[in-house]
PDB file of N, CA, C and O in Angstrom:
ATOM      1  N   MET A 134     -18.610   6.625  16.020  1.00 62.00           N
ATOM      2  CA  MET A 134     -17.461   5.792  15.730  1.00 62.00           C
ATOM      3  C   MET A 134     -17.144   5.815  14.242  1.00 62.00           C
ATOM      4  O   MET A 134     -15.989   5.910  13.868  1.00 62.00           O
ATOM      5  N   LEU A 135     -18.169   5.749  13.416  1.00 60.00           N
ATOM      6  CA  LEU A 135     -17.954   5.754  11.970  1.00 60.00           C
ATOM      7  C   LEU A 135     -17.299   7.048  11.519  1.00 60.00           C
ATOM      8  O   LEU A 135     -16.411   7.022  10.668  1.00 60.00           O
ATOM      9  N   SER A 136     -17.689   8.173  12.110  1.00 64.00           N
ATOM     10  CA  SER A 136     -17.090   9.452  11.717  1.00 64.00           C
ATOM     11  C   SER A 136     -15.605   9.495  12.055  1.00 64.00           C
ATOM     12  O   SER A 136     -14.822  10.135  11.353  1.00 64.00           O
ATOM     13  N   LEU A 137     -15.194   8.820  13.128  1.00 57.00           N
ATOM     14  CA  LEU A 137     -13.773   8.773  13.474  1.00 57.00           C
ATOM     15  C   LEU A 137     -12.972   8.032  12.417  1.00 57.00           C
ATOM     16  O   LEU A 137     -11.873   8.420  12.059  1.00 57.00           O
ATOM     17  N   LEU A 138     -13.521   6.957  11.911  1.00 58.00           N
ATOM     18  CA  LEU A 138     -12.791   6.127  10.967  1.00 58.00           C
ATOM     19  C   LEU A 138     -12.891   6.615   9.529  1.00 58.00           C
ATOM     20  O   LEU A 138     -12.217   6.089   8.658  1.00 58.00           O
ATOM     21  N   THR A 139     -13.718   7.613   9.281  1.00 64.00           N
ATOM     22  CA  THR A 139     -13.791   8.157   7.931  1.00 64.00           C
ATOM     23  C   THR A 139     -12.664   9.140   7.666  1.00 64.00           C
ATOM     24  O   THR A 139     -12.407   9.487   6.530  1.00 64.00           O
ATOM     25  N   SER A 140     -11.994   9.585   8.713  1.00 84.00           N
ATOM     26  CA  SER A 140     -10.828  10.439   8.546  1.00 84.00           C
ATOM     27  C   SER A 140      -9.675   9.578   8.037  1.00 84.00           C
ATOM     28  O   SER A 140      -9.320   8.569   8.647  1.00 84.00           O
ATOM     29  N   LYS A 141      -9.106   9.989   6.930  1.00 89.00           N
ATOM     30  CA  LYS A 141      -8.004   9.227   6.319  1.00 89.00           C
ATOM     31  C   LYS A 141      -6.868   8.991   7.312  1.00 89.00           C
ATOM     32  O   LYS A 141      -6.411   7.863   7.495  1.00 89.00           O
ATOM     33  N   TRP A 142      -6.441  10.055   7.976  1.00 92.00           N
ATOM     34  CA  TRP A 142      -5.294   9.926   8.865  1.00 92.00           C
ATOM     35  C   TRP A 142      -5.632   9.169  10.131  1.00 92.00           C
ATOM     36  O   TRP A 142      -4.783   8.462  10.678  1.00 92.00           O
ATOM     37  N   ALA A 143      -6.857   9.298  10.625  1.00 90.00           N
ATOM     38  CA  ALA A 143      -7.253   8.534  11.811  1.00 90.00           C
ATOM     39  C   ALA A 143      -7.215   7.039  11.501  1.00 90.00           C
ATOM     40  O   ALA A 143      -6.708   6.248  12.295  1.00 90.00           O
ATOM     41  N   LEU A 144      -7.725   6.671  10.348  1.00 90.00           N
ATOM     42  CA  LEU A 144      -7.729   5.258   9.956  1.00 90.00           C
ATOM     43  C   LEU A 144      -6.311   4.724   9.783  1.00 90.00           C
ATOM     44  O   LEU A 144      -5.982   3.639  10.272  1.00 90.00           O
ATOM     45  N   LEU A 145      -5.458   5.498   9.121  1.00 94.00           N
ATOM     46  CA  LEU A 145      -4.071   5.066   8.928  1.00 94.00           C
ATOM     47  C   LEU A 145      -3.301   5.021  10.250  1.00 94.00           C
ATOM     48  O   LEU A 145      -2.447   4.161  10.450  1.00 94.00           O
ATOM     49  N   THR A 146      -3.634   5.937  11.159  1.00 94.00           N
ATOM     50  CA  THR A 146      -2.996   5.951  12.473  1.00 94.00           C
ATOM     51  C   THR A 146      -3.358   4.702  13.261  1.00 94.00           C
ATOM     52  O   THR A 146      -2.488   4.064  13.869  1.00 94.00           O
ATOM     53  N   VAL A 147      -4.620   4.332  13.249  1.00 92.00           N
ATOM     54  CA  VAL A 147      -5.053   3.116  13.936  1.00 92.00           C
ATOM     55  C   VAL A 147      -4.319   1.917  13.349  1.00 92.00           C
ATOM     56  O   VAL A 147      -3.834   1.048  14.085  1.00 92.00           O
ATOM     57  N   GLY A 148      -4.203   1.871  12.042  1.00 94.00           N
ATOM     58  CA  GLY A 148      -3.486   0.767  11.390  1.00 94.00           C
ATOM     59  C   GLY A 148      -2.028   0.707  11.803  1.00 94.00           C
ATOM     60  O   GLY A 148      -1.482  -0.369  12.066  1.00 94.00           O
ATOM     61  N   ALA A 149      -1.374   1.863  11.885  1.00 96.00           N
ATOM     62  CA  ALA A 149       0.042   1.905  12.265  1.00 96.00           C
ATOM     63  C   ALA A 149       0.247   1.498  13.718  1.00 96.00           C
ATOM     64  O   ALA A 149       1.273   0.929  14.078  1.00 96.00           O
ATOM     65  N   LEU A 150      -0.741   1.771  14.568  1.00 95.00           N
ATOM     66  CA  LEU A 150      -0.606   1.461  15.991  1.00 95.00           C
ATOM     67  C   LEU A 150      -1.045   0.040  16.339  1.00 95.00           C
ATOM     68  O   LEU A 150      -0.956  -0.357  17.503  1.00 95.00           O
ATOM     69  N   GLN A 151      -1.491  -0.727  15.364  1.00 95.00           N
ATOM     70  CA  GLN A 151      -1.894  -2.113  15.640  1.00 95.00           C
ATOM     71  C   GLN A 151      -0.725  -2.967  16.109  1.00 95.00           C
ATOM     72  O   GLN A 151      -0.911  -3.911  16.862  1.00 95.00           O
ATOM     73  N   GLN A 152       0.478  -2.644  15.687  1.00 90.00           N
ATOM     74  CA  GLN A 152       1.652  -3.425  16.060  1.00 90.00           C
ATOM     75  C   GLN A 152       2.135  -3.109  17.473  1.00 90.00           C
ATOM     76  O   GLN A 152       2.936  -3.827  18.017  1.00 90.00           O
ATOM     77  N   GLY A 153       1.653  -2.000  18.022  1.00 95.00           N
ATOM     78  CA  GLY A 153       2.063  -1.597  19.360  1.00 95.00           C
ATOM     79  C   GLY A 153       2.285  -0.101  19.420  1.00 95.00           C
ATOM     80  O   GLY A 153       2.197   0.588  18.416  1.00 95.00           O
ATOM     81  N   PRO A 154       2.581   0.402  20.604  1.00 95.00           N
ATOM     82  CA  PRO A 154       2.754   1.839  20.773  1.00 95.00           C
ATOM     83  C   PRO A 154       3.999   2.357  20.049  1.00 95.00           C
ATOM     84  O   PRO A 154       5.000   1.652  19.916  1.00 95.00           O
ATOM     85  N   LEU A 155       3.889   3.591  19.580  1.00 96.00           N
ATOM     86  CA  LEU A 155       5.006   4.264  18.924  1.00 96.00           C
ATOM     87  C   LEU A 155       5.110   5.678  19.461  1.00 96.00           C
ATOM     88  O   LEU A 155       4.106   6.297  19.802  1.00 96.00           O
ATOM     89  N   ARG A 156       6.311   6.196  19.516  1.00 96.00           N
ATOM     90  CA  ARG A 156       6.494   7.600  19.842  1.00 96.00           C
ATOM     91  C   ARG A 156       5.992   8.433  18.660  1.00 96.00           C
ATOM     92  O   ARG A 156       5.900   7.948  17.544  1.00 96.00           O
ATOM     93  N   PHE A 157       5.683   9.699  18.947  1.00 97.00           N
ATOM     94  CA  PHE A 157       5.085  10.570  17.943  1.00 97.00           C
ATOM     95  C   PHE A 157       5.897  10.603  16.646  1.00 97.00           C
ATOM     96  O   PHE A 157       5.349  10.411  15.561  1.00 97.00           O
ATOM     97  N   ASN A 158       7.193  10.846  16.739  1.00 97.00           N
ATOM     98  CA  ASN A 158       8.016  10.966  15.526  1.00 97.00           C
ATOM     99  C   ASN A 158       8.132   9.649  14.778  1.00 97.00           C
ATOM    100  O   ASN A 158       8.195   9.637  13.548  1.00 97.00           O
ATOM    101  N   ALA A 159       8.162   8.537  15.485  1.00 98.00           N
ATOM    102  CA  ALA A 159       8.202   7.231  14.824  1.00 98.00           C
ATOM    103  C   ALA A 159       6.885   6.982  14.095  1.00 98.00           C
ATOM    104  O   ALA A 159       6.867   6.467  12.973  1.00 98.00           O
ATOM    105  N   LEU A 160       5.789   7.353  14.728  1.00 97.00           N
ATOM    106  CA  LEU A 160       4.477   7.217  14.102  1.00 97.00           C
ATOM    107  C   LEU A 160       4.389   8.109  12.878  1.00 97.00           C
ATOM    108  O   LEU A 160       3.936   7.682  11.810  1.00 97.00           O
ATOM    109  N   ARG A 161       4.844   9.343  13.001  1.00 97.00           N
ATOM    110  CA  ARG A 161       4.825  10.282  11.878  1.00 97.00           C
ATOM    111  C   ARG A 161       5.657   9.762  10.708  1.00 97.00           C
ATOM    112  O   ARG A 161       5.261   9.867   9.548  1.00 97.00           O
ATOM    113  N   SER A 162       6.804   9.159  11.002  1.00 97.00           N
ATOM    114  CA  SER A 162       7.665   8.608   9.951  1.00 97.00           C
ATOM    115  C   SER A 162       7.017   7.414   9.251  1.00 97.00           C
ATOM    116  O   SER A 162       7.246   7.188   8.063  1.00 97.00           O
ATOM    117  N   SER A 163       6.209   6.678   9.992  1.00 96.00           N
ATOM    118  CA  SER A 163       5.584   5.489   9.402  1.00 96.00           C
ATOM    119  C   SER A 163       4.383   5.842   8.517  1.00 96.00           C
ATOM    120  O   SER A 163       3.925   5.009   7.740  1.00 96.00           O
ATOM    121  N   LEU A 164       3.882   7.062   8.639  1.00 96.00           N
ATOM    122  CA  LEU A 164       2.731   7.502   7.844  1.00 96.00           C
ATOM    123  C   LEU A 164       3.220   8.482   6.783  1.00 96.00           C
ATOM    124  O   LEU A 164       3.345   9.679   7.026  1.00 96.00           O
ATOM    125  N   ASP A 165       3.486   7.978   5.619  1.00 94.00           N
ATOM    126  CA  ASP A 165       4.038   8.773   4.530  1.00 94.00           C
ATOM    127  C   ASP A 165       3.092   9.905   4.133  1.00 94.00           C
ATOM    128  O   ASP A 165       1.936   9.664   3.793  1.00 94.00           O
ATOM    129  N   GLY A 166       3.589  11.135   4.229  1.00 94.00           N
ATOM    130  CA  GLY A 166       2.822  12.284   3.781  1.00 94.00           C
ATOM    131  C   GLY A 166       2.023  13.006   4.845  1.00 94.00           C
ATOM    132  O   GLY A 166       1.442  14.042   4.574  1.00 94.00           O
ATOM    133  N   VAL A 167       1.980  12.484   6.059  1.00 94.00           N
ATOM    134  CA  VAL A 167       1.214  13.136   7.115  1.00 94.00           C
ATOM    135  C   VAL A 167       2.019  14.317   7.677  1.00 94.00           C
ATOM    136  O   VAL A 167       3.231  14.234   7.831  1.00 94.00           O
ATOM    137  N   THR A 168       1.327  15.413   7.929  1.00 94.00           N
ATOM    138  CA  THR A 168       1.978  16.555   8.562  1.00 94.00           C
ATOM    139  C   THR A 168       1.825  16.432  10.073  1.00 94.00           C
ATOM    140  O   THR A 168       0.971  15.687  10.562  1.00 94.00           O
ATOM    141  N   GLN A 169       2.629  17.187  10.797  1.00 95.00           N
ATOM    142  CA  GLN A 169       2.536  17.166  12.256  1.00 95.00           C
ATOM    143  C   GLN A 169       1.139  17.589  12.694  1.00 95.00           C
ATOM    144  O   GLN A 169       0.560  16.990  13.600  1.00 95.00           O
ATOM    145  N   LYS A 170       0.594  18.603  12.045  1.00 93.00           N
ATOM    146  CA  LYS A 170      -0.736  19.101  12.398  1.00 93.00           C
ATOM    147  C   LYS A 170      -1.809  18.039  12.180  1.00 93.00           C
ATOM    148  O   LYS A 170      -2.668  17.827  13.038  1.00 93.00           O
ATOM    149  N   MET A 171      -1.771  17.355  11.050  1.00 92.00           N
ATOM    150  CA  MET A 171      -2.794  16.351  10.751  1.00 92.00           C
ATOM    151  C   MET A 171      -2.676  15.142  11.670  1.00 92.00           C
ATOM    152  O   MET A 171      -3.686  14.579  12.084  1.00 92.00           O
ATOM    153  N   LEU A 172      -1.459  14.747  11.996  1.00 94.00           N
ATOM    154  CA  LEU A 172      -1.286  13.617  12.910  1.00 94.00           C
ATOM    155  C   LEU A 172      -1.779  13.982  14.310  1.00 94.00           C
ATOM    156  O   LEU A 172      -2.457  13.181  14.955  1.00 94.00           O
ATOM    157  N   THR A 173      -1.482  15.187  14.754  1.00 93.00           N
ATOM    158  CA  THR A 173      -1.969  15.634  16.056  1.00 93.00           C
ATOM    159  C   THR A 173      -3.484  15.649  16.079  1.00 93.00           C
ATOM    160  O   THR A 173      -4.107  15.197  17.045  1.00 93.00           O
ATOM    161  N   GLN A 174      -4.110  16.142  15.006  1.00 90.00           N
ATOM    162  CA  GLN A 174      -5.573  16.156  14.930  1.00 90.00           C
ATOM    163  C   GLN A 174      -6.141  14.745  14.948  1.00 90.00           C
ATOM    164  O   GLN A 174      -7.139  14.481  15.618  1.00 90.00           O
ATOM    165  N   ALA A 175      -5.507  13.828  14.230  1.00 92.00           N
ATOM    166  CA  ALA A 175      -5.974  12.438  14.206  1.00 92.00           C
ATOM    167  C   ALA A 175      -5.868  11.818  15.598  1.00 92.00           C
ATOM    168  O   ALA A 175      -6.794  11.140  16.052  1.00 92.00           O
ATOM    169  N   LEU A 176      -4.753  12.057  16.287  1.00 93.00           N
ATOM    170  CA  LEU A 176      -4.571  11.505  17.634  1.00 93.00           C
ATOM    171  C   LEU A 176      -5.567  12.109  18.624  1.00 93.00           C
ATOM    172  O   LEU A 176      -6.075  11.412  19.497  1.00 93.00           O
ATOM    173  N   ARG A 177      -5.870  13.388  18.467  1.00 90.00           N
ATOM    174  CA  ARG A 177      -6.889  14.015  19.321  1.00 90.00           C
ATOM    175  C   ARG A 177      -8.263  13.422  19.043  1.00 90.00           C
ATOM    176  O   ARG A 177      -9.023  13.145  19.979  1.00 90.00           O
ATOM    177  N   THR A 178      -8.580  13.235  17.775  1.00 86.00           N
ATOM    178  CA  THR A 178      -9.871  12.662  17.399  1.00 86.00           C
ATOM    179  C   THR A 178     -10.043  11.268  17.984  1.00 86.00           C
ATOM    180  O   THR A 178     -11.123  10.903  18.449  1.00 86.00           O
ATOM    181  N   LEU A 179      -8.952  10.516  17.995  1.00 88.00           N
ATOM    182  CA  LEU A 179      -8.981   9.155  18.509  1.00 88.00           C
ATOM    183  C   LEU A 179      -8.880   9.099  20.034  1.00 88.00           C
ATOM    184  O   LEU A 179      -9.017   8.036  20.629  1.00 88.00           O
ATOM    185  N   GLY A 180      -8.619  10.233  20.673  1.00 89.00           N
ATOM    186  CA  GLY A 180      -8.566  10.287  22.131  1.00 89.00           C
ATOM    187  C   GLY A 180      -7.208   9.963  22.723  1.00 89.00           C
ATOM    188  O   GLY A 180      -7.098   9.683  23.905  1.00 89.00           O
ATOM    189  N   PHE A 181      -6.144  10.019  21.913  1.00 86.00           N
ATOM    190  CA  PHE A 181      -4.811   9.714  22.407  1.00 86.00           C
ATOM    191  C   PHE A 181      -4.096  10.936  22.971  1.00 86.00           C
ATOM    192  O   PHE A 181      -3.084  10.817  23.627  1.00 86.00           O
ATOM    193  N   VAL A 182      -4.624  12.152  22.688  1.00 81.00           N
ATOM    194  CA  VAL A 182      -4.004  13.399  23.134  1.00 81.00           C
ATOM    195  C   VAL A 182      -5.090  14.256  23.749  1.00 81.00           C
ATOM    196  O   VAL A 182      -6.193  14.361  23.217  1.00 81.00           O
ATOM    197  N   ASP A 183      -4.769  14.894  24.863  1.00 77.00           N
ATOM    198  CA  ASP A 183      -5.710  15.821  25.487  1.00 77.00           C
ATOM    199  C   ASP A 183      -5.857  17.068  24.626  1.00 77.00           C
ATOM    200  O   ASP A 183      -4.905  17.504  23.994  1.00 77.00           O
ATOM    201  N   HIS A 184      -7.037  17.659  24.638  1.00 66.00           N
ATOM    202  CA  HIS A 184      -7.290  18.858  23.835  1.00 66.00           C
ATOM    203  C   HIS A 184      -6.724  20.040  24.487  1.00 66.00           C
ATOM    204  O   HIS A 184      -6.668  20.563  25.379  1.00 66.00           O
TER     205      HIS A 184
END
């Protein structure tokens, strides 16, 4: 669990999703500076996307 939260984007993604579910592009827009690749990796790490 600790290794999941040490990822910068995983931690920021969890924070952004605390308010409720967001579509991918809305989530990406709310995370300043995240690339599509990094957000996809963070969501996979967190178990939100199938590998």
